[in-house]
Coordinates of C-alpha atoms in Angstrom, one line a residue:
X1 CA 0.8 -13.9 -12.5
X2 CA 3.6 -11.3 -14.0
X3 CA 6.7 -13.2 -14.3
X4 CA 7.8 -15.9 -17.1
X5 CA 10.7 -17.1 -14.6
X6 CA 11.3 -16.6 -11.4
X7 CA 15.0 -17.8 -9.6
X8 CA 14.8 -18.6 -6.0
X9 CA 18.4 -19.0 -4.5
X10 CA 16.8 -19.2 -1.0
X11 CA 17.6 -22.5 1.3
X12 CA 15.0 -21.2 3.9
X13 CA 11.4 -22.6 3.9
X14 CA 9.0 -21.0 1.2
X15 CA 5.7 -20.5 0.6
X16 CA 5.9 -22.0 -3.3
X17 CA 2.2 -21.4 -3.5
X18 CA 2.4 -17.7 -3.2
X19 CA 5.4 -17.6 -6.1
X20 CA 3.4 -20.1 -8.1
X21 CA 1.1 -17.5 -8.3
X22 CA 3.1 -14.8 -9.6
X23 CA 4.4 -16.6 -12.5
X24 CA 2.2 -16.6 -16.0
X25 CA 1.2 -19.6 -17.4
X26 CA 3.9 -21.7 -19.1
X27 CA 6.3 -20.0 -16.1
X28 CA 9.2 -21.6 -14.4
X29 CA 10.1 -21.4 -10.9
X30 CA 13.8 -22.5 -10.7
X31 CA 15.3 -23.4 -7.4
X32 CA 19.1 -23.0 -6.5
X33 CA 18.4 -23.2 -2.9
X34 CA 17.1 -26.3 -1.2
X35 CA 15.2 -26.4 2.4
X36 CA 16.3 -29.0 4.8
X37 CA 12.6 -29.8 5.5
X38 CA 10.2 -31.4 2.7
X39 CA 8.5 -28.7 0.7
X40 CA 4.4 -28.8 0.0
X41 CA 2.5 -27.3 -2.8
X42 CA -1.0 -27.5 -4.4
X43 CA -0.3 -29.5 -7.2
X44 CA -3.1 -27.6 -9.3
X45 CA -1.6 -24.5 -9.3
X46 CA 1.1 -26.2 -11.5
X47 CA -1.3 -28.1 -13.8
X48 CA -4.1 -25.4 -14.4
X49 CA -1.6 -22.6 -15.3
X50 CA 0.8 -25.2 -17.1
X51 CA 3.7 -24.1 -15.1
X52 CA 7.0 -25.8 -13.9
X53 CA 9.3 -26.2 -11.0
X54 CA 12.9 -26.9 -11.9
X55 CA 16.3 -27.0 -10.4
X56 CA 20.0 -26.8 -10.7
X57 CA 22.9 -27.7 -8.8
X58 CA 25.2 -25.1 -9.4
X59 CA 27.9 -26.1 -6.6
X60 CA 28.8 -25.2 -3.3
X61 CA 30.3 -22.2 -1.7
X62 CA 33.7 -22.6 -3.0
X63 CA 32.7 -23.2 -7.0
X64 CA 30.2 -20.3 -6.9
X65 CA 33.1 -17.7 -4.8
X66 CA 35.8 -19.5 -8.0
X67 CA 32.8 -18.2 -10.6
X68 CA 32.7 -14.7 -8.8
X69 CA 36.9 -14.2 -8.7
X70 CA 36.6 -15.3 -12.6
X71 CA 34.1 -12.4 -13.3

């Protein structure tokens, strides 16, 4: 893999396996968008590369707009 961190803001279904393959060992995929459908992935790709998936609830549209207005 190439990246230490990948930040995904997409709320559409993704092929998480493809993104995990882009991570270096000890890399993290941070997901702030959430698809409505359940996510499927091969856990071996996490374990073998000591990779992680993290999430963050950064707020809704109103909070995001307020933050952008502040900047």
